[in-house]
Coordinates of C-alpha atoms in Angstrom, one line a residue:
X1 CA 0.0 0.0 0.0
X2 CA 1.6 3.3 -1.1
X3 CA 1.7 6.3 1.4
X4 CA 3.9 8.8 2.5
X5 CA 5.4 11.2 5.5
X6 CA 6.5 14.6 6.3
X7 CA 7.2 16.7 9.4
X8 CA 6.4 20.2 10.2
X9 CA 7.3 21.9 13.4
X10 CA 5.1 23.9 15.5
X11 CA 4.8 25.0 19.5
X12 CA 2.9 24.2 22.6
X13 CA 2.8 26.5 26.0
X14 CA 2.5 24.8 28.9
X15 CA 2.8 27.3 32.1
X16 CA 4.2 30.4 30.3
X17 CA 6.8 28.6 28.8
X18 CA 7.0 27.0 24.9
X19 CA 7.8 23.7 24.3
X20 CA 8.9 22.4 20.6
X21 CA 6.3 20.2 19.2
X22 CA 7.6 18.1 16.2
X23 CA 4.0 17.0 13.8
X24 CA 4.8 13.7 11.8
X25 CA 2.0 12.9 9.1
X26 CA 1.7 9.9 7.6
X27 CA -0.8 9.5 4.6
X28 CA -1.8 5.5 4.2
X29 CA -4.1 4.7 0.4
X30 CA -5.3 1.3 1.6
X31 CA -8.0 -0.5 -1.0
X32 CA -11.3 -0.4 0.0
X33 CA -11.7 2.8 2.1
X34 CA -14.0 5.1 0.3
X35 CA -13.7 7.9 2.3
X36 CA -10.7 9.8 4.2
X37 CA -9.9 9.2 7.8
X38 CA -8.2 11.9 9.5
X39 CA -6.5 10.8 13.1
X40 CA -4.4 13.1 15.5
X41 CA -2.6 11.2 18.3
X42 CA -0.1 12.9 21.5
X43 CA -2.5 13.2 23.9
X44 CA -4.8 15.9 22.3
X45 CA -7.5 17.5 23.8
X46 CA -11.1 18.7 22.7
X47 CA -9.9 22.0 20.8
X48 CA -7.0 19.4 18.8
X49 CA -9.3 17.1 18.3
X50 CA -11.6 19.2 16.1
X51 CA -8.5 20.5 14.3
X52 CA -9.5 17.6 11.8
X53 CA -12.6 19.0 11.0
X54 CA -11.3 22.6 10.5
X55 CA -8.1 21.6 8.5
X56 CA -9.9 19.4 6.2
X57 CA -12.6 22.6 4.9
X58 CA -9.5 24.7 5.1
X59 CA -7.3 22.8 2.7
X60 CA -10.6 22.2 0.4
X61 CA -12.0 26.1 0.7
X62 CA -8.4 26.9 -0.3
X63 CA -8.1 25.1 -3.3
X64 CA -6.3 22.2 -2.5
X65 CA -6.4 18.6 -2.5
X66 CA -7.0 16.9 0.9
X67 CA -5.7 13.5 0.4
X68 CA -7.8 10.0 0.7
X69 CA -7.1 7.2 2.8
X70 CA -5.4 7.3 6.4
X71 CA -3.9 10.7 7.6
X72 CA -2.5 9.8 10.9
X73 CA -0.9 12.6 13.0
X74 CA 1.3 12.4 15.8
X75 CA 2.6 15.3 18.0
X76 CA 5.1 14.6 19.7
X77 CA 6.0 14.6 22.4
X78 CA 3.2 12.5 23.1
X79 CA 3.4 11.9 26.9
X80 CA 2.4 15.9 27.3
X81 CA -1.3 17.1 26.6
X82 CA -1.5 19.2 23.7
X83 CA -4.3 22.1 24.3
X84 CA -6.1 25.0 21.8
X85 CA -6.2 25.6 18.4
X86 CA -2.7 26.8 18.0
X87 CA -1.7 23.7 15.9
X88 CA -4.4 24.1 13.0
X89 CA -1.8 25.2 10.5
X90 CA 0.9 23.0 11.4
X91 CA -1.3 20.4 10.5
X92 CA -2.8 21.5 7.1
X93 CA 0.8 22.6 6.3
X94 CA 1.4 19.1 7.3
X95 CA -1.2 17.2 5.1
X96 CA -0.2 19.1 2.0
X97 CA 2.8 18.4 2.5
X98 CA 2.8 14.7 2.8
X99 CA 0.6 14.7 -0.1
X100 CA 2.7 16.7 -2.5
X101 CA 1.3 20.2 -2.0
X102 CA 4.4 21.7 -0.4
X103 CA 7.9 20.8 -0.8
X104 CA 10.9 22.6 -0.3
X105 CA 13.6 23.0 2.5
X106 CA 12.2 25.8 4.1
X107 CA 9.7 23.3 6.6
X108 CA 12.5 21.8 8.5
X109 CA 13.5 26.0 9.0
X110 CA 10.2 27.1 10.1
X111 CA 8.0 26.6 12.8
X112 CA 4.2 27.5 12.3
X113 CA 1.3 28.5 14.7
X114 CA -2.3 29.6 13.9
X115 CA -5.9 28.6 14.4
X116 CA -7.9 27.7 11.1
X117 CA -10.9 29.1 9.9
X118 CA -13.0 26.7 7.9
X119 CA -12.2 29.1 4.7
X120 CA -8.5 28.8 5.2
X121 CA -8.1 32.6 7.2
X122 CA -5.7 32.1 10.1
X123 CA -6.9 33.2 13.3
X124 CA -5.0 34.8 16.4
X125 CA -3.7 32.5 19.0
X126 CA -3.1 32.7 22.8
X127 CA 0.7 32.6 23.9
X128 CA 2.2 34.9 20.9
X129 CA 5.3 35.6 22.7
X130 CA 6.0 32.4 24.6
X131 CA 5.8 30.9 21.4
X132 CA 8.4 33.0 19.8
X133 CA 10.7 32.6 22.7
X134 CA 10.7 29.5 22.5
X135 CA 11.4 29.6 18.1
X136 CA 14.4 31.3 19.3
X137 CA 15.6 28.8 22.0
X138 CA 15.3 25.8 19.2
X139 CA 17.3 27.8 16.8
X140 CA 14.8 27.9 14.2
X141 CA 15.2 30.3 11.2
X142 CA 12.1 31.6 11.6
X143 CA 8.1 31.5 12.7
X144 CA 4.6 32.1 11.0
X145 CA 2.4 33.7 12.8
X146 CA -0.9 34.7 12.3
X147 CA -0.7 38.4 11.2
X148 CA -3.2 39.9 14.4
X149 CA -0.4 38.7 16.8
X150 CA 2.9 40.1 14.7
X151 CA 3.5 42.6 16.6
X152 CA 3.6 40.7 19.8
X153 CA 6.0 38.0 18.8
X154 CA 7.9 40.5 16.9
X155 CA 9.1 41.9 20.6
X156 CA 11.5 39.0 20.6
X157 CA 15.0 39.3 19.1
X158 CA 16.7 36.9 17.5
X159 CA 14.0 34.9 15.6
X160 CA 12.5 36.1 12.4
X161 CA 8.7 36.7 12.8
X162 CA 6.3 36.2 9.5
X163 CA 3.0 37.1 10.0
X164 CA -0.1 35.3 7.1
X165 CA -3.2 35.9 6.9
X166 CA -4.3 32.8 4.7
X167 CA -2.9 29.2 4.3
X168 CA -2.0 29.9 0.5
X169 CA -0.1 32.5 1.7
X170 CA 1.6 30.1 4.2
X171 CA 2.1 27.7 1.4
X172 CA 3.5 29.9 -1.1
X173 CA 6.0 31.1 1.6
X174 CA 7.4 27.9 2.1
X175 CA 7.3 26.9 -1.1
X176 CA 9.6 29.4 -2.0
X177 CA 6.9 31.2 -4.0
X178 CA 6.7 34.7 -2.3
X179 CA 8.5 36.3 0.4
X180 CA 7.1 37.9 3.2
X181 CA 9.4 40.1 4.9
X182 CA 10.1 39.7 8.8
X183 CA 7.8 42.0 10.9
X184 CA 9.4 44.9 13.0
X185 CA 8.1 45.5 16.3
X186 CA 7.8 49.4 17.3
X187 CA 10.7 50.3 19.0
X188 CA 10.1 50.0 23.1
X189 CA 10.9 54.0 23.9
X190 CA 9.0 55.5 20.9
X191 CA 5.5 53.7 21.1
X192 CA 4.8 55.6 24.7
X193 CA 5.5 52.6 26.6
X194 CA 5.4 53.3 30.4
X195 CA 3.7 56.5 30.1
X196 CA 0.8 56.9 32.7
X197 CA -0.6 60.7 32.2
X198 CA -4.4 60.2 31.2
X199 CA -4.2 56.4 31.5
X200 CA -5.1 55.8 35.1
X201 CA -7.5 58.1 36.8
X202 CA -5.6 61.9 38.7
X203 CA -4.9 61.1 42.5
X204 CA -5.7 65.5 42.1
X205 CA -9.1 64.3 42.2
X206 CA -9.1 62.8 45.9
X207 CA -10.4 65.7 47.9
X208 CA -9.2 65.4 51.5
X209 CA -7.9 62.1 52.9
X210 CA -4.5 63.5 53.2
X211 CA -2.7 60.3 55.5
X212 CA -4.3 58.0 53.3
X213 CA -2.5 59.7 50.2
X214 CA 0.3 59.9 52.1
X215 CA 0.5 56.0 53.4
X216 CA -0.6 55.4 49.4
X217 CA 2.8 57.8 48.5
X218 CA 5.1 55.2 50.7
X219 CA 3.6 52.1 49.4
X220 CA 4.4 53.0 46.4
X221 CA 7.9 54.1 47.1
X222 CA 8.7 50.9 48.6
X223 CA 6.4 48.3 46.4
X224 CA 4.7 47.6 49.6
X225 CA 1.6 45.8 50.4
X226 CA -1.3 47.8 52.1
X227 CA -5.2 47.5 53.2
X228 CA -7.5 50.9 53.6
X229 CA -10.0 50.3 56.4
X230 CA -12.9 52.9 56.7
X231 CA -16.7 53.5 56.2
X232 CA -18.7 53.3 53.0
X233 CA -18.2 55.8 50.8
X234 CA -14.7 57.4 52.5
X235 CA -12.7 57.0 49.5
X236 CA -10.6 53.7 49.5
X237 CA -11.5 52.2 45.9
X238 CA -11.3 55.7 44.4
X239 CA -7.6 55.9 45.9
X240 CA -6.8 52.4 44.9
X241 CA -7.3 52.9 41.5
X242 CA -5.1 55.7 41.5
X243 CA -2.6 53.6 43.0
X244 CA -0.9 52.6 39.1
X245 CA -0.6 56.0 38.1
X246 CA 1.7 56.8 41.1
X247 CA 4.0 53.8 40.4
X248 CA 7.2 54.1 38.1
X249 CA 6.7 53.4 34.6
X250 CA 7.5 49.5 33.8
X251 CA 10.4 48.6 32.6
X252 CA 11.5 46.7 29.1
X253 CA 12.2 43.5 31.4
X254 CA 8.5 44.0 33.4
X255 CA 6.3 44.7 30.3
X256 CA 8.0 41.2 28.9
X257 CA 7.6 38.9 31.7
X258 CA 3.6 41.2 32.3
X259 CA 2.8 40.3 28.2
X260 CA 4.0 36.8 28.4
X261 CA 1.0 36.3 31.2
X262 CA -1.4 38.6 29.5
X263 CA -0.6 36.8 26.2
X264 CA -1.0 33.2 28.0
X265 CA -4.5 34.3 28.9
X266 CA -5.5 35.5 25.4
X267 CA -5.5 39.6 26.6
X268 CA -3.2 41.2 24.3
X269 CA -5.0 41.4 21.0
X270 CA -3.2 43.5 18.4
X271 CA -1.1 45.4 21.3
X272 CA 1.8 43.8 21.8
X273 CA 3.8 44.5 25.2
X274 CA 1.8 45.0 28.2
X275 CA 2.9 49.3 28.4
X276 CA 1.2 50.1 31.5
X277 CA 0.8 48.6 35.1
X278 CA -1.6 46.3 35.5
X279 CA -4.7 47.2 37.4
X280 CA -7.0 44.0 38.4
X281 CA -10.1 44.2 40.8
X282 CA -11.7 40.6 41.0
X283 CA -15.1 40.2 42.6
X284 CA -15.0 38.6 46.3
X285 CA -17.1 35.8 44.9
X286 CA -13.9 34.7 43.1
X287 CA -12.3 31.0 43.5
X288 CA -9.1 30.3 44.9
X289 CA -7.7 28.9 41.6
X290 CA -9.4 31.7 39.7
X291 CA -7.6 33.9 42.5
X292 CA -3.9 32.4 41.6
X293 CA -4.2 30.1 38.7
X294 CA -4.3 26.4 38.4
X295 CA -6.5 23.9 36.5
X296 CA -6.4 20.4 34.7
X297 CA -4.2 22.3 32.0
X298 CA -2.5 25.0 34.6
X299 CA -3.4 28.9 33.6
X300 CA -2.4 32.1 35.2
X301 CA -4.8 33.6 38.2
X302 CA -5.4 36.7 39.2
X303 CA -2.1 37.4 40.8
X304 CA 0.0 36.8 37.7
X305 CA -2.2 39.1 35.9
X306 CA -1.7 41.7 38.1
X307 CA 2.3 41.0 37.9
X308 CA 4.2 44.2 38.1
X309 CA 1.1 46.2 39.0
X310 CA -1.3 46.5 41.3
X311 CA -3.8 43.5 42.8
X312 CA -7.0 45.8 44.4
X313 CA -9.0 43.3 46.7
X314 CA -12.4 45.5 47.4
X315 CA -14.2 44.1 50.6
X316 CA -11.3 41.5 51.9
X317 CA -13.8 40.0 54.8
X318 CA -16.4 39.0 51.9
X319 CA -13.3 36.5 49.8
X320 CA -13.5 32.9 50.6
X321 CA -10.9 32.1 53.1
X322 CA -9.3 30.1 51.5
X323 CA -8.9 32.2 48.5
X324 CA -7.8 34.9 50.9
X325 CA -4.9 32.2 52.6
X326 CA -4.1 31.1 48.8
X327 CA -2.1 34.8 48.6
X328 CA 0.7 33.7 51.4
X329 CA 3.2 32.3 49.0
X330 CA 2.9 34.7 46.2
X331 CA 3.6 37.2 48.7
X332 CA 6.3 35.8 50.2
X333 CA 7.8 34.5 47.5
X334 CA 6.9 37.2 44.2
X335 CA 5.4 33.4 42.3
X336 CA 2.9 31.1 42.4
X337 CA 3.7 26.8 41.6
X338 CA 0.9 25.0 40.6
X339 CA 2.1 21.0 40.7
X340 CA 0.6 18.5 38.7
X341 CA 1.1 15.1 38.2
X342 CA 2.9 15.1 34.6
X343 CA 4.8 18.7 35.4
X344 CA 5.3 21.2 37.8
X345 CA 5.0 25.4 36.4
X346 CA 5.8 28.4 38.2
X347 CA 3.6 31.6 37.1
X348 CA 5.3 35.4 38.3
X349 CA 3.6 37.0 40.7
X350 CA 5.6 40.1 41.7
X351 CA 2.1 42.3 42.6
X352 CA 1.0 45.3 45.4
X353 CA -1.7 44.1 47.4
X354 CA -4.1 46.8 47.9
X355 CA -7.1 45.5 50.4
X356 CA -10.1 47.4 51.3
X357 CA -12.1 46.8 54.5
X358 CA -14.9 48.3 56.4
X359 CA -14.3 48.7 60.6
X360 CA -17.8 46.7 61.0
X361 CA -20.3 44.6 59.3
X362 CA -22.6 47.1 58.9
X363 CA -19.0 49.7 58.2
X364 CA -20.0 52.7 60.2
X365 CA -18.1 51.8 63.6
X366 CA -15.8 54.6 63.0
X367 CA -17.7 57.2 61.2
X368 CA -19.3 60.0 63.8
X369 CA -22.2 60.4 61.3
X370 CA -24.0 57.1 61.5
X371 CA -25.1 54.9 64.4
X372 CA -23.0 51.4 64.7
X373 CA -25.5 48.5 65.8
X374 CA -23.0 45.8 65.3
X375 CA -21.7 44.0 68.5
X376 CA -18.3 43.1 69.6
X377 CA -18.6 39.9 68.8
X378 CA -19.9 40.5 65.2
X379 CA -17.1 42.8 64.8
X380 CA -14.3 40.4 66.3
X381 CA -15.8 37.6 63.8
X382 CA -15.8 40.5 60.8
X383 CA -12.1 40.6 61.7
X384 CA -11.1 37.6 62.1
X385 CA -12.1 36.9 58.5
X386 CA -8.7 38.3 57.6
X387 CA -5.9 35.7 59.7
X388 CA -3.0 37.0 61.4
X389 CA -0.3 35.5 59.0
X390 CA -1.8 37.1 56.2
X391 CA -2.2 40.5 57.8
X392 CA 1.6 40.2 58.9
X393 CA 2.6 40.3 55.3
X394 CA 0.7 43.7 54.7
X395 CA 2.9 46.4 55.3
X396 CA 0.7 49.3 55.7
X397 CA -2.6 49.5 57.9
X398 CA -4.6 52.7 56.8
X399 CA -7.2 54.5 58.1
X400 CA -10.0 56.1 56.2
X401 CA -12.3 58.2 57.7
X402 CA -15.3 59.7 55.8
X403 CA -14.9 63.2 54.4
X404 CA -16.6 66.0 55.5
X405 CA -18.8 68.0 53.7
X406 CA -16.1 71.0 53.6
X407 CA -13.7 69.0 52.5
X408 CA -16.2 68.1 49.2
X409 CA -17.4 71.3 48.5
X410 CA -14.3 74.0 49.4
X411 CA -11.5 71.9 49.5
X412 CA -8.5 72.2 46.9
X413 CA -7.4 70.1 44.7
X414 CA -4.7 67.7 45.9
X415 CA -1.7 67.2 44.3
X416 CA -1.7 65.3 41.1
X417 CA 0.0 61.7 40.5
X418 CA 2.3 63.3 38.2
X419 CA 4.0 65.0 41.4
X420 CA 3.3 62.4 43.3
X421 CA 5.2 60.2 41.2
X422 CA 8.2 62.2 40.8
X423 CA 8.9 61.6 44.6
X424 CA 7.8 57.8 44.3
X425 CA 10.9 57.8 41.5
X426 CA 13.2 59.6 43.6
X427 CA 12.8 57.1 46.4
X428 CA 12.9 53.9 43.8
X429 CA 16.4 55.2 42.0
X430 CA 17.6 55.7 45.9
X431 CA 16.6 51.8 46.2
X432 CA 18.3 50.8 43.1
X433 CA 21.1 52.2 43.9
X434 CA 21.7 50.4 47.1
X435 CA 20.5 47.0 45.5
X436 CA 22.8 47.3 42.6
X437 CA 23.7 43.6 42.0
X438 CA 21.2 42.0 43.4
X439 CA 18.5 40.2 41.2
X440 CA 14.9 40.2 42.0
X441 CA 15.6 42.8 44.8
X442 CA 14.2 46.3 43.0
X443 CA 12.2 48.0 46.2
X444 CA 12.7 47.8 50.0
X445 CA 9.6 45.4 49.8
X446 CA 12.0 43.2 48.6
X447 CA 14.5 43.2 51.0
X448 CA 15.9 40.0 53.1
X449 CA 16.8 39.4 56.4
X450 CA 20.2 39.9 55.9
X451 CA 19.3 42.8 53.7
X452 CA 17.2 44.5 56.3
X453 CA 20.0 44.0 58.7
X454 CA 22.5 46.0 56.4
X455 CA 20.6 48.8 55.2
X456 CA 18.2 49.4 58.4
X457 CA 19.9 49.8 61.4
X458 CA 18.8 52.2 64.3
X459 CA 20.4 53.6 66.9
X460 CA 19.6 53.2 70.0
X461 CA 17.0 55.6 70.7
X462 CA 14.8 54.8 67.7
X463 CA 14.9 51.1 68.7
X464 CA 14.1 51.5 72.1
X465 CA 10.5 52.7 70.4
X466 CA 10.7 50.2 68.5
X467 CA 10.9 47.8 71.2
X468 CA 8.3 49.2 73.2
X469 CA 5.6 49.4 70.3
X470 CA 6.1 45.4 69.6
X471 CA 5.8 45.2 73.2
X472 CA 2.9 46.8 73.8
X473 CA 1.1 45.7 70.9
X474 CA 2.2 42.4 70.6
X475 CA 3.9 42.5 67.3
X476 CA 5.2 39.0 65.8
X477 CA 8.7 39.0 64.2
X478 CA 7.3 39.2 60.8
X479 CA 5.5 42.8 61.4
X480 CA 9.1 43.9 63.0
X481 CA 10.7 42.9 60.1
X482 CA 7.7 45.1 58.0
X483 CA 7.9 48.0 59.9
X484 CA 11.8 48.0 59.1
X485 CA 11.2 48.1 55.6
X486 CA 8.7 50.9 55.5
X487 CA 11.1 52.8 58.0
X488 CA 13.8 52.7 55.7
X489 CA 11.1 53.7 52.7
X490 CA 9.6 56.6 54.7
X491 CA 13.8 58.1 54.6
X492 CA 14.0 57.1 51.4
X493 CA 11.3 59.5 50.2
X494 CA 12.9 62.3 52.7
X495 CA 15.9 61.6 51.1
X496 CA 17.7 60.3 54.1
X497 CA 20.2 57.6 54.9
X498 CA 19.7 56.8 58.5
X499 CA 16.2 55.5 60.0
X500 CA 15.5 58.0 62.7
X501 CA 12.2 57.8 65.1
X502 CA 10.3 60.0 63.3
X503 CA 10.7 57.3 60.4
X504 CA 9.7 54.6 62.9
X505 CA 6.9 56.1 64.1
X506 CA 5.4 56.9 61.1
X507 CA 5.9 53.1 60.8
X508 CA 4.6 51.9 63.6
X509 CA 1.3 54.1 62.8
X510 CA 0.9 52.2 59.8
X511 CA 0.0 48.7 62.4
X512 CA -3.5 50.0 62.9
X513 CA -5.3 46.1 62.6
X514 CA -2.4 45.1 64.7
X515 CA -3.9 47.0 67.2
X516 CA -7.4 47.2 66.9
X517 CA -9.6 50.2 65.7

């Protein structure tokens, strides 16, 4: 029984990392089968499944001949489950080519991704840039792309990025037929990349509330975590959202890792790099693996998609617990690992937790203006939805009172986050400075033990206050440790080298949940 074979290479993400993903196709003409039977094999899933039925219109709709008999295809590796429609055109390019459509060198040169529409268009895929990264790791000459995600996968250097629109066009291109030139990705500083004016909403807007702007100002010095607790309607989720305009603009190295998550979960479009900092607000009915990924096939949560930005948790006492006890790691440790039986993936999680809470049940415990009816017993279960090792690893504790009516109605303007900012990036090139050398350290937020021992010492005035507010509060080591780090952020932002008391205090002020309200 004649047949034939060929091999076309293509890409799989698993995590946010691309693995190569070799497609053999074998054509079989056996007597007596009357009508084509189209097999895929490697462990695919629902989406690769259906591939057959979308390559097979494609290659007709096109104009081309979709051989009879057995098509068997295998991707390999096949102890890993292959997932989405990201390998439609490796396969059609496939099947032509074991049936004599496509010939020429340029297949064993060229990986291809894209999903299939039934008239031959290629679709945009999830995972652009992963993909690309990983073209370039194999050493491959080049990659097709579909043309909608070009400009993403362009980013990367080092690998040749073809964008088509159509599988002719795919076919003619490695056939040798027609060239289509490498796209060119806008340079990083001229496409406004890391520019915040008019993106994010104008912390000028905020009437009042001046310690809550300023305890927002130090957070975002020193990348640290913090929760806003006050009534309804003082303020806290109009100053969270203003919390991303304040921060420094990313980075070439940030808006990479933020667009390799945001591409994973199918959130780029025609954009490309991720240019500003992330801003995500999920609802407290959330899951925990919706909160920081996971599934069958693992995907990034919450946390990774607020990578490099800001993570705004409105209502903390109203998440699931254990979606609330799910955050410990990635704030300790800046990822989240999701283990599986086949594989284990890390997704980045390098976030600012910003947490909004009201003092009560009914929230008006603290505000002079309305009459509290909860009692202490509601109130001490309200707070005790939020556990002690969690709050130890928020920084700041802020507390937002309503504003009065003067404050709404003849108040000035505050200042605006473009001023704001400038002394947020004053404090950050100070912290760069000192943790020149040292990977994954950027902020004071990241500091160690041994780092926090170095660049935080206090003399022995300031730590005798120290040592009397742990005392009298009952502080754990882990909340010492904090207050350390947004001590030596408070100088930062006055532009000093030594911790003094009025740094600590300022500090200390910052433990309000630690001690009751």
């Amino acid at each position: 029984m004649p047949g034939s074979f060929a091999k076309v290479l293509s890409f799989g993400v698993y995590g946010i990392d691309a693995y190569l993903v070799t497609i053999e196709i074998d054509v079989s003409i056996s007597q007596g089968e009357d009508k084509p039977i189209f097999q895929i094999v490697g462990l695919p899933e629902g989406a690769v499944k259906e591939s057959r039925e979308r390559v097979r219109a494609a290659i007709g709709n096109a104009g081309y001949w979709f051989p009879g008999g057995r098509v068997t295809a295998n991707l390999a590796p096949a102890d890993i489950r292959k997932e989405g429609a990201a390998f439609d055109l490796a396969l059609a390019m496939g099947v032509l080519a074991a049936s004599g459509s496509v010939a020429g060198d340029r297949l064993a040169e060229y990986a291809m991704v894209g999903e299939m529409g039934l008239n031959g268009e290629i679709r945009p895929i999830r995972g652009a840039l992963p993909l690309a990264l990983g073209a370039r790791t194999a050493g491959l000459k080049g990659l097709l792309v579909p043309a909608d995600n070009a400009t993403e996968a362009a980013v990367v250097e080092g690998i040749a990025i073809h964008p088509v629109s159509t599988l002719p066009e795919a076919v003619q291109f490695l056939a040798g037929e027609i060239e289509i030139p490498p796209h060119v990705a806008p340079p990083f500083c001229e496409t406004g990349y890391g520019s915040h004016d008019g993106f994010y909403p104008d912390m000028a807007d905020v009437r009042g509330q001046g310690s809550a702007k300023r305890a927002m100002e130090v957070a975002a010095a020193g990348g640290h975590n913090l929760i806003m607790v006050g009534p309804p309607g003082s303020g806290k989720t109009m100053l969270a959202r203003r919390l991303p305009g304040i921060l420094p603009p990313m980075t070439f190295a940030e808006s990479l890792e933020a667009t390799k998550i945001y591409s994973i979960a199918g959130l780029t479009g025609r954009k490309g790099l991720v240019s500003a900092r992330p801003f995500r607000s999920p609802h407290h009915t959330i899951s925990h693996i919706a909160l920081v990924g996971g599934g069958a096939i693992p995907r990034p949560g919450e946390v990774s998609l607020a990578c490099h930005g800001v993570l705004f948790l409105d209502e903390m006492p109203e998440f699931p617990r254990m979606a609330l006890e799910t955050l410990r790691q990635p704030l300790e440790d800046g990822h989240v690992t999701v283990a599986r039986a086949a594989m284990t993936c890390a997704f980045p999680a390098h976030f600012m937790l910003c947490g909004s809470m009201n003092p009560c049940p009914c929230g008006y415990m603290t505000d002079p203006t309305r009459e509290c009816r909860c009692s202490p017993i509601d109130i001490q279960r309200y707070h005790a939805r939020l556990s002690g090792p969690l709050l130890d690893r928020i920084d700041i504790h802020i507390e937002v009172p309503a504003v009065k009516y003067q404050e709404l109605t003849r108040g000035q303007p505050g200042e605006s986050s473009a001023a704001v900012r400038e002394r947020v990036l004053a404090a950050r090139r100070r912290q760069l400075d000192r943790f020149a050398g040292r990977p994954g350290v950027y902020c004071n937020a990241h500091m160690s033990g041994k780092d926090i021992e170095r660049h935080c010492k206090l003399n022995d005035a300031t730590m005798d206050l120290l040592e009397r507010a742990m005392r009298q509060r009952g502080l754990s080591a882990r909340a010492f440790h904090r207050i350390l780090k947004v001590g030596r952020t408070i100088a930062d932002l006055a532009g000093c080298d030594a911790i003094g008391p009025t740094e600590i205090s300022e500090a200390i002020q910052y433990r309000s949940l630690d001690r009751g309200l």
